[in-house]
Short mmCIF file of C-alpha atoms and ligand atoms in Angstrom, two decimals:
data_model
loop_
_atom_site.label_atom_id
_atom_site.label_comp_id
_atom_site.label_asym_id
_atom_site.label_seq_id
_atom_site.Cartn_x
_atom_site.Cartn_y
_atom_site.Cartn_z
CA MET U 228 4.78 -10.96 28.89
CA THR U 229 1.78 -8.72 26.86
CA THR U 230 -0.52 -10.28 24.65
CA THR U 231 -3.38 -9.22 22.49
CA ASP U 232 -6.57 -11.45 21.73
CA LEU U 233 -7.68 -11.33 17.72
CA HIS U 234 -11.25 -11.84 16.84
CA ASN U 235 -12.94 -12.83 13.72
CA PRO U 236 -14.64 -9.43 12.13
CA ALA U 237 -17.13 -11.44 10.33
CA ASP U 238 -18.71 -12.92 13.75
CA GLY U 239 -16.71 -11.87 16.73
CA SER U 240 -15.38 -15.09 17.45
CA HIS U 241 -11.69 -15.45 19.45
CA LEU U 242 -8.98 -16.35 16.71
CA ALA U 243 -5.99 -16.26 18.54
CA THR U 244 -3.82 -14.65 21.44
CA ILE U 245 -0.64 -13.05 20.15
CA ALA U 246 2.30 -12.07 22.37
CA LEU U 247 3.53 -8.55 21.94
CA LEU U 248 7.23 -7.84 21.87
CA ASP U 249 8.95 -5.15 23.81
CA ALA U 250 11.87 -2.72 22.95
CA GLU U 251 14.51 -4.78 23.99
CA ALA U 252 13.45 -7.49 21.59
CA VAL U 253 13.81 -4.99 18.87
CA ASP U 254 17.57 -4.37 19.92
CA ASP U 255 17.95 -7.95 20.02
CA ALA U 256 16.73 -8.15 16.53
CA VAL U 257 18.67 -5.41 15.06
CA ASP U 258 21.66 -7.31 16.57
CA ARG U 259 20.72 -10.35 14.61
CA ALA U 260 19.72 -8.52 11.59
CA ARG U 261 23.08 -6.71 11.03
CA THR U 262 24.97 -10.45 11.18
CA ALA U 263 22.69 -11.82 8.87
CA GLN U 264 22.97 -9.01 6.25
CA ARG U 265 26.63 -8.82 6.36
CA ALA U 266 26.52 -12.44 5.11
CA TRP U 267 23.43 -11.74 2.50
CA ALA U 268 25.10 -8.91 0.91
CA ARG U 269 28.34 -10.79 0.41
CA LEU U 270 26.71 -13.61 -1.43
CA ALA U 271 26.82 -13.58 -4.83
CA PRO U 272 24.05 -11.49 -6.61
CA VAL U 273 22.66 -14.59 -8.34
CA ALA U 274 22.73 -16.51 -5.21
CA ARG U 275 20.72 -13.89 -3.40
CA GLY U 276 18.05 -14.26 -6.59
CA GLU U 277 17.49 -17.81 -6.02
CA GLY U 278 17.03 -17.14 -2.55
CA LEU U 279 14.06 -14.82 -3.01
CA ARG U 280 12.97 -17.23 -5.97
CA ALA U 281 12.85 -20.19 -3.57
CA PHE U 282 10.80 -17.81 -0.76
CA ALA U 283 8.48 -17.25 -4.01
CA THR U 284 7.97 -20.86 -4.68
CA VAL U 285 7.23 -21.65 -1.01
CA VAL U 286 4.54 -18.79 -0.77
CA ARG U 287 3.02 -19.90 -3.61
CA ALA U 288 2.70 -23.61 -2.44
CA HIS U 289 0.73 -21.75 0.48
CA VAL U 290 -1.76 -19.78 -1.17
CA GLU U 291 -4.89 -21.51 -0.01
CA GLU U 292 -3.47 -21.42 3.76
CA LEU U 293 -2.33 -17.53 3.70
CA ALA U 294 -5.82 -16.65 1.93
CA ALA U 295 -7.88 -18.61 4.62
CA LEU U 296 -5.54 -16.88 7.30
CA GLU U 297 -6.53 -13.62 5.85
CA VAL U 298 -9.99 -14.34 5.71
CA ALA U 299 -10.09 -15.16 9.50
CA ASN U 300 -8.12 -12.36 10.53
CA SER U 301 -9.01 -9.63 8.27
CA GLY U 302 -12.27 -10.42 6.65
CA HIS U 303 -11.28 -10.10 3.25
CA PRO U 304 -13.22 -12.20 1.01
CA VAL U 305 -11.43 -15.36 0.02
CA GLY U 306 -11.28 -14.51 -3.82
CA GLN U 307 -9.30 -11.35 -2.73
CA ALA U 308 -7.34 -12.96 -0.09
CA ARG U 309 -5.90 -15.75 -2.84
CA TRP U 310 -5.01 -12.74 -5.04
CA GLU U 311 -3.40 -10.83 -2.18
CA ALA U 312 -0.91 -14.28 -1.23
CA GLY U 313 -0.58 -14.95 -4.98
CA HIS U 314 0.88 -11.36 -5.41
CA VAL U 315 3.17 -11.81 -2.57
CA ALA U 316 4.55 -14.59 -4.61
CA ASP U 317 4.44 -12.51 -8.01
CA VAL U 318 6.32 -9.37 -6.22
CA LEU U 319 9.11 -11.80 -4.89
CA THR U 320 9.84 -13.36 -8.14
CA TYR U 321 9.89 -9.66 -9.87
CA TYR U 322 12.40 -8.70 -7.43
CA ALA U 323 14.66 -12.00 -7.58
CA ALA U 324 15.98 -10.43 -10.86
CA ALA U 325 17.18 -7.49 -9.03
CA PRO U 326 20.28 -8.34 -7.47
CA GLU U 327 21.82 -8.89 -10.93
CA ARG U 328 20.68 -5.76 -12.33
CA LEU U 329 21.53 -3.40 -9.50
CA PHE U 330 23.74 -1.32 -12.03
CA GLY U 331 25.71 1.56 -11.30
CA ARG U 332 26.99 4.07 -13.79
CA GLN U 333 30.66 4.94 -15.58
CA ILE U 334 30.63 8.21 -15.77
CA PRO U 335 33.10 10.18 -18.14
CA VAL U 336 35.58 12.50 -15.79
CA ALA U 337 39.21 13.51 -16.78
CA GLY U 338 42.30 11.68 -14.94
CA GLY U 339 40.50 8.59 -14.53
CA LEU U 340 37.57 6.20 -14.30
CA ASP U 341 34.57 7.12 -12.21
CA MET U 342 31.75 4.51 -11.25
CA THR U 343 28.89 4.26 -8.87
CA PHE U 344 28.01 1.34 -6.63
CA ALA U 345 24.25 0.91 -5.16
CA GLU U 346 25.44 -0.26 -1.78
CA PRO U 347 22.67 -2.00 0.53
CA ILE U 348 21.91 0.64 3.67
CA GLY U 349 22.12 -2.38 5.90
CA VAL U 350 18.81 -3.10 8.34
CA VAL U 351 15.65 -1.78 7.17
CA GLY U 352 12.24 -1.43 9.15
CA VAL U 353 8.91 -2.15 7.44
CA ILE U 354 5.96 -1.34 9.42
CA THR U 355 2.57 -1.97 7.82
CA PRO U 356 -1.03 -1.39 8.38
CA TRP U 357 -4.16 -3.81 9.07
CA ASN U 358 -5.97 -3.05 5.66
CA PHE U 359 -3.61 -5.25 3.12
CA PRO U 360 -1.11 -7.35 5.66
CA MET U 361 0.30 -9.50 3.05
CA THR U 362 0.76 -7.45 -0.19
CA ILE U 363 2.09 -4.21 1.49
CA ALA U 364 4.72 -6.16 3.61
CA SER U 365 5.90 -7.59 0.23
CA TRP U 366 6.08 -4.09 -1.34
CA GLY U 367 8.89 -3.48 1.45
CA PHE U 368 10.79 -6.78 2.00
CA ALA U 369 11.01 -7.75 -1.24
CA PRO U 370 12.82 -5.02 -2.86
CA ALA U 371 14.84 -4.49 0.32
CA LEU U 372 16.19 -7.95 0.44
CA ALA U 373 16.76 -7.93 -3.27
CA ALA U 374 19.07 -5.05 -2.54
CA GLY U 375 21.18 -6.89 0.03
CA ASN U 376 19.40 -5.76 3.25
CA ALA U 377 18.11 -7.83 6.21
CA VAL U 378 14.30 -6.77 7.44
CA LEU U 379 12.57 -6.03 10.54
CA LEU U 380 8.86 -6.52 9.67
CA LYS U 381 6.07 -5.00 12.24
CA PRO U 382 2.73 -5.63 11.25
CA ALA U 383 -0.33 -3.76 12.57
CA GLU U 384 -1.85 -4.93 15.87
CA TRP U 385 -5.35 -5.90 14.67
CA THR U 386 -3.67 -8.36 11.74
CA PRO U 387 -0.29 -10.24 12.24
CA LEU U 388 -1.38 -13.57 11.60
CA THR U 389 -0.46 -13.81 7.60
CA THR U 390 2.54 -11.70 8.59
CA ILE U 391 4.01 -14.01 11.00
CA ARG U 392 3.26 -16.77 8.81
CA LEU U 393 5.36 -15.36 5.76
CA GLY U 394 8.19 -14.90 8.28
CA GLU U 395 8.13 -18.62 9.13
CA LEU U 396 7.75 -19.26 5.19
CA ALA U 397 11.01 -17.63 4.85
CA ALA U 398 12.79 -19.47 6.92
CA GLU U 399 11.35 -22.59 5.47
CA ALA U 400 12.56 -21.45 1.97
CA GLY U 401 16.08 -21.27 3.39
CA LEU U 402 16.44 -17.67 3.67
CA PRO U 403 19.39 -17.08 6.36
CA ASP U 404 18.35 -16.87 9.98
CA GLY U 405 17.52 -13.33 11.30
CA LEU U 406 17.49 -11.84 7.67
CA LEU U 407 13.69 -11.43 7.80
CA GLN U 408 12.38 -11.02 11.14
CA VAL U 409 8.57 -10.47 11.84
CA LEU U 410 8.30 -8.25 15.17
CA PRO U 411 4.42 -8.24 16.23
CA GLY U 412 4.21 -5.42 18.70
CA LYS U 413 2.54 -2.23 19.43
CA GLY U 414 3.16 0.66 17.26
CA SER U 415 3.99 2.70 20.08
CA VAL U 416 6.53 0.50 21.29
CA VAL U 417 7.87 -2.00 18.74
CA GLY U 418 7.27 0.84 15.98
CA GLU U 419 8.60 3.34 17.71
CA ARG U 420 12.00 1.58 18.68
CA MET U 421 12.50 0.34 15.00
CA VAL U 422 12.40 4.03 13.81
CA THR U 423 14.67 5.33 16.69
CA HIS U 424 16.94 2.64 16.81
CA PRO U 425 20.53 3.96 15.30
CA GLY U 426 20.88 0.40 13.90
CA VAL U 427 17.88 0.70 11.33
CA GLY U 428 19.21 2.81 8.33
CA LYS U 429 15.55 3.13 6.77
CA VAL U 430 12.12 2.79 7.61
CA VAL U 431 9.38 2.06 5.16
CA PHE U 432 6.08 3.00 6.91
CA THR U 433 2.76 2.50 5.36
CA GLY U 434 -0.46 3.70 7.37
CA SER U 435 -2.34 6.93 8.52
CA THR U 436 -0.74 10.53 7.42
CA GLU U 437 -1.01 11.32 11.49
CA THR U 438 1.22 8.47 12.39
CA GLY U 439 3.37 8.92 9.26
CA ALA U 440 4.07 12.54 10.40
CA ARG U 441 5.04 11.03 13.72
CA VAL U 442 7.17 8.55 12.00
CA MET U 443 9.26 11.25 10.23
CA ALA U 444 9.75 13.40 13.01
CA ALA U 445 11.01 10.36 15.53
CA ALA U 446 13.53 9.14 12.55
CA ALA U 447 14.86 12.90 12.26
CA PRO U 448 17.37 12.68 15.21
CA THR U 449 19.04 9.62 13.41
CA VAL U 450 18.79 11.08 10.14
CA THR U 451 16.92 7.74 9.06
CA ASN U 452 15.75 7.48 5.62
CA VAL U 453 11.92 6.96 5.44
CA THR U 454 9.61 6.20 2.80
CA LEU U 455 5.97 6.90 3.56
CA GLU U 456 2.76 5.68 2.12
CA LEU U 457 -0.14 7.60 3.79
CA GLY U 458 -3.82 8.24 3.29
CA GLY U 459 -5.85 8.99 0.55
CA LYS U 460 -9.10 10.61 -0.30
CA SER U 461 -8.84 10.01 -4.20
CA ALA U 462 -11.38 11.18 -6.70
CA ASN U 463 -13.44 9.36 -9.65
CA VAL U 464 -14.27 12.03 -12.21
CA VAL U 465 -16.87 11.22 -14.52
CA PHE U 466 -17.33 13.33 -17.38
CA ALA U 467 -20.51 13.60 -19.47
CA ASP U 468 -18.98 11.66 -22.59
CA SER U 469 -17.94 8.92 -20.88
CA ASP U 470 -19.54 5.75 -21.20
CA LEU U 471 -21.71 6.11 -18.30
CA GLU U 472 -23.12 2.53 -17.86
CA ARG U 473 -19.48 1.28 -17.43
CA ALA U 474 -18.65 4.03 -15.31
CA ALA U 475 -21.51 3.59 -12.86
CA ALA U 476 -21.35 0.07 -12.92
CA THR U 477 -17.62 -0.31 -11.62
CA ALA U 478 -17.59 2.71 -9.62
CA PRO U 479 -18.76 0.71 -6.33
CA TYR U 480 -15.83 -1.58 -6.70
CA GLY U 481 -13.30 1.52 -7.21
CA VAL U 482 -14.59 2.42 -3.56
CA PHE U 483 -16.00 -0.46 -1.81
CA ASP U 484 -13.29 -3.18 -2.55
CA ASN U 485 -12.07 -4.45 0.60
CA ALA U 486 -14.98 -2.68 2.53
CA GLY U 487 -13.26 0.48 1.63
CA GLN U 488 -10.44 -0.05 3.61
CA ASP U 489 -8.24 0.85 0.75
CA CYS U 490 -5.68 3.62 0.76
CA CYS U 491 -6.83 3.99 -3.04
CA ALA U 492 -10.28 3.94 -2.66
CA ARG U 493 -11.97 6.31 -4.98
CA SER U 494 -14.29 7.64 -2.27
CA ARG U 495 -15.28 10.77 -4.04
CA ILE U 496 -17.09 10.60 -7.00
CA LEU U 497 -17.35 13.91 -9.38
CA VAL U 498 -20.01 13.67 -11.77
CA GLU U 499 -20.33 16.35 -14.73
CA GLU U 500 -23.70 18.08 -14.18
CA SER U 501 -25.17 17.31 -17.33
CA ALA U 502 -24.78 13.77 -16.61
CA TYR U 503 -25.74 13.68 -12.84
CA GLU U 504 -29.13 12.23 -12.68
CA ARG U 505 -28.28 9.65 -15.33
CA PHE U 506 -25.41 8.77 -13.53
CA MET U 507 -27.32 8.27 -10.12
CA GLU U 508 -29.91 6.02 -11.86
CA LEU U 509 -27.11 3.72 -12.67
CA LEU U 510 -25.58 3.54 -9.88
CA GLU U 511 -28.20 2.74 -7.55
CA PRO U 512 -28.57 -0.81 -8.77
CA ALA U 513 -24.85 -1.21 -9.16
CA VAL U 514 -24.39 -0.65 -5.25
CA ALA U 515 -27.34 -2.67 -4.70
CA GLY U 516 -25.47 -5.44 -6.89
CA VAL U 517 -22.64 -5.52 -4.58
CA ARG U 518 -22.80 -9.01 -2.76
CA VAL U 519 -22.15 -8.33 0.95
CA GLY U 520 -21.54 -11.50 3.08
CA ASP U 521 -19.36 -14.30 4.39
CA PRO U 522 -15.69 -13.89 3.60
CA ALA U 523 -15.26 -17.39 3.20
CA ASP U 524 -17.83 -17.52 0.54
CA ASP U 525 -16.22 -17.53 -3.30
CA ALA U 526 -19.17 -15.31 -4.41
CA THR U 527 -18.57 -12.60 -1.92
CA GLU U 528 -17.29 -9.33 -2.95
CA MET U 529 -17.48 -7.41 0.29
CA GLY U 530 -16.67 -8.50 3.67
CA PRO U 531 -17.06 -6.65 7.03
CA LEU U 532 -15.00 -4.13 8.48
CA VAL U 533 -11.63 -5.10 10.44
CA SER U 534 -13.02 -4.48 14.10
CA ARG U 535 -15.59 -2.77 16.08
CA PRO U 536 -13.40 0.60 17.09
CA HIS U 537 -13.09 1.02 13.11
CA TRP U 538 -16.49 0.28 12.61
CA GLU U 539 -17.72 2.92 15.25
CA LYS U 540 -15.26 5.33 13.13
CA VAL U 541 -16.74 4.39 9.80
CA ALA U 542 -20.49 4.67 11.38
CA SER U 543 -19.86 8.39 12.89
CA TYR U 544 -19.79 9.61 9.28
CA VAL U 545 -23.12 8.25 8.84
CA PRO U 546 -25.29 10.09 11.34
CA ASP U 547 -29.19 10.08 11.36
CA ASP U 548 -29.35 13.02 9.33
CA ALA U 549 -26.72 12.11 6.83
CA PRO U 550 -27.57 12.91 3.28
CA VAL U 551 -28.09 9.21 2.21
CA ALA U 552 -28.75 8.77 -1.51
CA PHE U 553 -29.01 4.94 -1.25
CA ARG U 554 -27.30 2.10 0.50
CA GLY U 555 -26.56 -1.45 -0.48
CA ALA U 556 -27.34 -4.52 1.77
CA ALA U 557 -25.22 -6.08 4.70
CA PRO U 558 -25.76 -9.24 7.10
CA ASP U 559 -27.64 -8.71 10.23
CA GLY U 560 -25.82 -10.42 13.35
CA PRO U 561 -22.32 -10.32 15.17
CA GLY U 562 -19.49 -9.05 12.98
CA ASN U 563 -18.50 -5.73 11.79
CA TRP U 564 -21.10 -5.30 9.00
CA PHE U 565 -21.52 -2.10 7.33
CA PRO U 566 -23.68 -1.39 3.95
CA PRO U 567 -22.25 0.35 0.88
CA THR U 568 -23.42 3.84 1.35
CA VAL U 569 -23.84 6.68 -1.10
CA LEU U 570 -23.88 10.21 0.38
CA THR U 571 -24.45 13.28 -1.57
CA PRO U 572 -23.70 16.15 0.79
CA SER U 573 -24.49 19.59 -0.49
CA SER U 574 -21.36 21.36 0.99
CA ARG U 575 -17.84 20.66 -0.37
CA THR U 576 -16.43 20.91 2.51
CA ASP U 577 -18.30 18.72 4.86
CA ARG U 578 -16.39 16.05 6.97
CA ALA U 579 -17.38 13.19 4.85
CA VAL U 580 -16.07 14.92 1.76
CA VAL U 581 -12.66 16.13 3.44
CA GLU U 582 -11.69 13.50 5.89
CA GLU U 583 -10.80 9.73 4.82
CA ILE U 584 -13.21 7.34 6.02
CA PHE U 585 -11.56 4.24 5.20
CA GLY U 586 -14.94 2.26 5.05
CA PRO U 587 -17.65 1.77 2.54
CA VAL U 588 -19.01 5.23 2.25
CA VAL U 589 -18.90 7.06 -0.75
CA THR U 590 -19.64 11.02 -1.52
CA VAL U 591 -21.05 11.96 -4.72
CA GLN U 592 -20.76 15.67 -6.13
CA ARG U 593 -21.37 17.47 -9.34
CA PHE U 594 -18.82 19.49 -11.32
CA ARG U 595 -19.76 22.24 -13.77
CA ASP U 596 -16.94 21.91 -16.03
CA GLU U 597 -12.97 20.45 -16.90
CA ALA U 598 -11.47 23.08 -14.59
CA ASP U 599 -14.18 22.59 -11.94
CA ALA U 600 -13.32 18.97 -12.01
CA ILE U 601 -9.82 19.31 -11.57
CA ALA U 602 -10.30 22.08 -8.76
CA LEU U 603 -12.36 19.64 -6.73
CA ALA U 604 -10.29 16.79 -7.33
CA ASN U 605 -7.30 18.69 -5.81
CA ALA U 606 -9.15 20.00 -3.15
CA THR U 607 -7.72 17.77 -0.76
CA ALA U 608 -4.55 17.53 1.40
CA TYR U 609 -4.26 13.84 -0.18
CA GLY U 610 -2.73 12.97 -3.70
CA LEU U 611 -2.74 9.01 -3.82
CA SER U 612 -5.16 7.78 -6.61
CA GLY U 613 -7.82 8.70 -8.95
CA SER U 614 -9.80 7.81 -11.81
CA ILE U 615 -11.01 9.54 -14.84
CA TRP U 616 -13.91 8.73 -17.19
CA THR U 617 -14.05 10.37 -20.67
CA ARG U 618 -13.83 8.90 -24.17
CA ASP U 619 -12.30 12.09 -25.22
CA LEU U 620 -8.14 11.01 -24.96
CA SER U 621 -7.03 14.64 -24.90
CA ARG U 622 -9.35 15.55 -21.98
CA ALA U 623 -8.09 12.32 -20.33
CA LEU U 624 -4.51 13.39 -20.63
CA ARG U 625 -4.97 16.74 -19.94
CA VAL U 626 -6.82 15.58 -16.44
CA ALA U 627 -4.45 13.03 -15.62
CA ARG U 628 -1.65 15.42 -15.84
CA ALA U 629 -3.43 18.05 -13.75
CA VAL U 630 -4.70 15.89 -10.80
CA GLU U 631 -2.09 15.94 -7.99
CA ALA U 632 -2.10 12.38 -7.37
CA GLY U 633 0.48 9.55 -7.72
CA ASN U 634 -1.46 6.99 -9.34
CA LEU U 635 -4.06 7.71 -11.94
CA SER U 636 -6.49 5.24 -14.23
CA VAL U 637 -8.40 6.34 -17.50
CA ASN U 638 -11.70 4.45 -17.93
CA SER U 639 -10.54 2.19 -14.99
CA HIS U 640 -9.81 1.75 -11.31
CA SER U 641 -6.50 0.38 -11.50
CA SER U 642 -3.97 1.44 -9.15
CA VAL U 643 -1.49 -1.56 -8.06
CA ARG U 644 0.55 -3.42 -10.29
CA TYR U 645 4.22 -4.75 -9.35
CA ALA U 646 6.06 -3.40 -12.29
CA THR U 647 4.96 0.16 -11.91
CA PRO U 648 5.67 2.78 -9.15
CA PHE U 649 3.17 3.53 -6.57
CA GLY U 650 2.96 6.23 -3.94
CA GLY U 651 1.53 9.37 -3.05
CA PHE U 652 2.12 13.23 -3.95
CA LYS U 653 1.23 15.65 -0.88
CA GLN U 654 0.13 14.26 2.49
CA SER U 655 -0.09 10.97 0.78
CA GLY U 656 3.40 10.25 1.08
CA ILE U 657 7.11 10.52 0.30
CA GLY U 658 9.06 8.14 -2.27
CA ARG U 659 7.54 5.08 -4.26
CA GLU U 660 7.30 1.58 -3.58
CA LEU U 661 7.13 -1.01 -6.67
CA GLY U 662 8.03 -1.11 -10.07
CA PRO U 663 11.66 -1.38 -11.58
CA ASP U 664 13.50 1.34 -9.33
CA ALA U 665 12.25 0.07 -6.22
CA PRO U 666 15.28 -1.63 -5.07
CA PHE U 667 17.32 1.72 -5.46
CA ALA U 668 15.31 2.98 -2.48
CA PHE U 669 17.20 0.54 -0.71
CA THR U 670 20.42 1.55 -1.49
CA GLU U 671 23.11 4.20 -0.97
CA THR U 672 24.53 5.50 -4.12
CA LYS U 673 28.49 5.41 -3.74
CA ASN U 674 30.97 7.05 -6.14
CA VAL U 675 34.23 5.65 -6.68
CA PHE U 676 37.03 7.58 -8.40
CA VAL U 677 40.03 5.59 -9.72
CA HIS U 678 43.07 7.44 -10.70
CA VAL U 679 44.66 6.34 -14.01
CA ASP U 680 48.17 7.52 -14.56
CA GLU U 681 48.82 9.31 -18.04
CA ASP U 682 50.44 7.31 -20.84
CA PRO U 683 54.07 8.38 -20.51
CA ALA U 684 54.66 8.06 -24.20
CA PRO U 685 51.27 8.78 -25.96
CA GLU U 686 52.81 9.02 -29.79
CA GLU U 687 54.38 5.73 -29.44
CA SER U 688 51.13 3.65 -28.45
CA ALA U 689 48.96 5.49 -30.79
P1 NAD Q 771 -1.67 3.33 11.32
O1 NAD Q 771 -0.90 4.98 11.18
O2 NAD Q 771 -2.63 3.57 12.77
O3 NAD Q 771 -0.69 2.13 11.75
C1 NAD Q 771 0.12 1.82 10.83
C2 NAD Q 771 1.31 1.10 11.71
O4 NAD Q 771 1.89 1.80 12.06
C3 NAD Q 771 0.83 -0.31 12.42
O5 NAD Q 771 1.61 -1.20 12.46
C4 NAD Q 771 0.79 0.74 13.59
O6 NAD Q 771 1.24 -0.20 15.00
C5 NAD Q 771 2.16 1.36 13.42
N1 NAD Q 771 2.59 2.56 14.36
C6 NAD Q 771 1.41 3.35 15.09
N2 NAD Q 771 1.99 4.04 15.85
C7 NAD Q 771 3.39 4.03 15.60
C8 NAD Q 771 4.60 4.79 16.05
N3 NAD Q 771 4.41 5.92 16.89
N4 NAD Q 771 5.76 4.63 15.26
C9 NAD Q 771 6.09 3.51 14.69
N5 NAD Q 771 5.10 2.97 14.02
C10 NAD Q 771 3.59 2.98 14.69
O7 NAD Q 771 -2.74 2.82 10.18
P2 NAD Q 771 -3.65 2.07 10.10
O8 NAD Q 771 -4.90 2.31 10.95
O9 NAD Q 771 -3.15 0.32 10.46
O10 NAD Q 771 -3.80 1.54 8.62
C11 NAD Q 771 -4.94 2.76 8.14
C12 NAD Q 771 -4.28 3.71 7.05
O11 NAD Q 771 -3.03 3.49 6.35
C13 NAD Q 771 -4.97 4.52 6.21
O12 NAD Q 771 -5.02 6.00 6.45
C14 NAD Q 771 -4.59 4.20 4.79
O13 NAD Q 771 -4.97 5.04 3.89
C15 NAD Q 771 -3.20 4.06 5.12
N6 NAD Q 771 -2.68 3.31 4.08
C16 NAD Q 771 -1.82 3.57 2.85
C17 NAD Q 771 -1.43 2.86 2.00
C18 NAD Q 771 -0.25 3.38 1.04
O14 NAD Q 771 0.16 2.82 0.36
N7 NAD Q 771 -0.46 4.89 0.76
C19 NAD Q 771 -1.72 1.76 1.65
C20 NAD Q 771 -2.48 1.21 2.60
C21 NAD Q 771 -3.17 1.94 3.82
#
């Protein structure tokens, strides 16, 4: 049996050895999932809702345990990890209402009655990345289960522990055997088999754009439906008329949260020329103030990077001659520590400006006017997120409509709420997760027409 060793990113210590499944295990899982799904879909909608509410209750009772696991496996600060575990319970609670609200439509037609049904797809594969293992898994499995599907869930190789635990908690909550199965394994083995298996009707993939494109191609021969949540290189656009103090004080948290390992990280700060010097003066102490350290400490705001290979990738964007404006602090010693780093490249096509770094490295660039700000914000293959700082509401709305991204915030860095849709434009993805419509992404629309005989004696019955 193939195994993998997991290490604590904060100190390098050995954490666990995990068995990696093979392709045959995926085939067996699909068979079990099909059986479980048929029974689940036959349940009354209220019973499926109760199942999800019970799951939410069990997750909420294990928030501390799940958070501690995420701290150890992923290096997330404990306050953030608690939020993530609580968010899973919130997402389950939100979608527990969905089975009773999977409305179809009655459409006026001649000669009878026409209606639509939202039918479950069947078996759904959810493939997650290592940066937010719990939350991203729940965005897939909660609405998919609500819509009457079974779910196979593959966590990323580096961070499977909380996902494995969520699978156990689902069973503890009484979800039927086989309905939600966690399949740890390699992307090239378990992930690929999930995508190509003819019994899997839909795949929700979250990860890099490169792998997402491969998943889409692998899904094509079986015409398997995909939702793709991919990379990002989002802009934080700061106009001179904004509350510069607030814009600068919050900018580090818009990019350095989760050590920058966030698909929505505002990793390109764009500042109007006339406010640039003042903004940089304000940004320096804000970056120095980010509390980087032991993720198990309640006061910590930023932990280590997830792994050594990832640390090396991030470090490659800050060579000795990099245009470093200033940096924050990071602990010495073992662990994948990387300080918050601010770069000011002179070229608009610098590698650090164009590529997703996925670490605590941000670039700051100047723009001339509104049109230049929009052009710069859109000068990327990605289109996931972004922020706009201005006191001019009309400008805020003009720019928000012009930026090609799925999730924008004005005078804030908010991206994710379970009640609102989330996803990317351009190479940041296809489809949307979360929000009221998410369960419908896990259904097929069926149209049924019922012929109605003409009234044989219309005058008499009138
Ligand atoms: P990755 O693409 O390397 O891996 C993601 C998942 O895909 C892992 O579980 C991996 O095992 C699996 N995988 C790898 N090869 C596969 C294959 N051939 N077939 C099927 N599955 C395969 O991504 P990562 O490094 O884990 O995550 C970081 C990336 O994820 C970043 O680019 C980030 O922006 C993106 N991301 C996007 C969102 C979003 O919602 N848009 C959210 C979080 C992360």
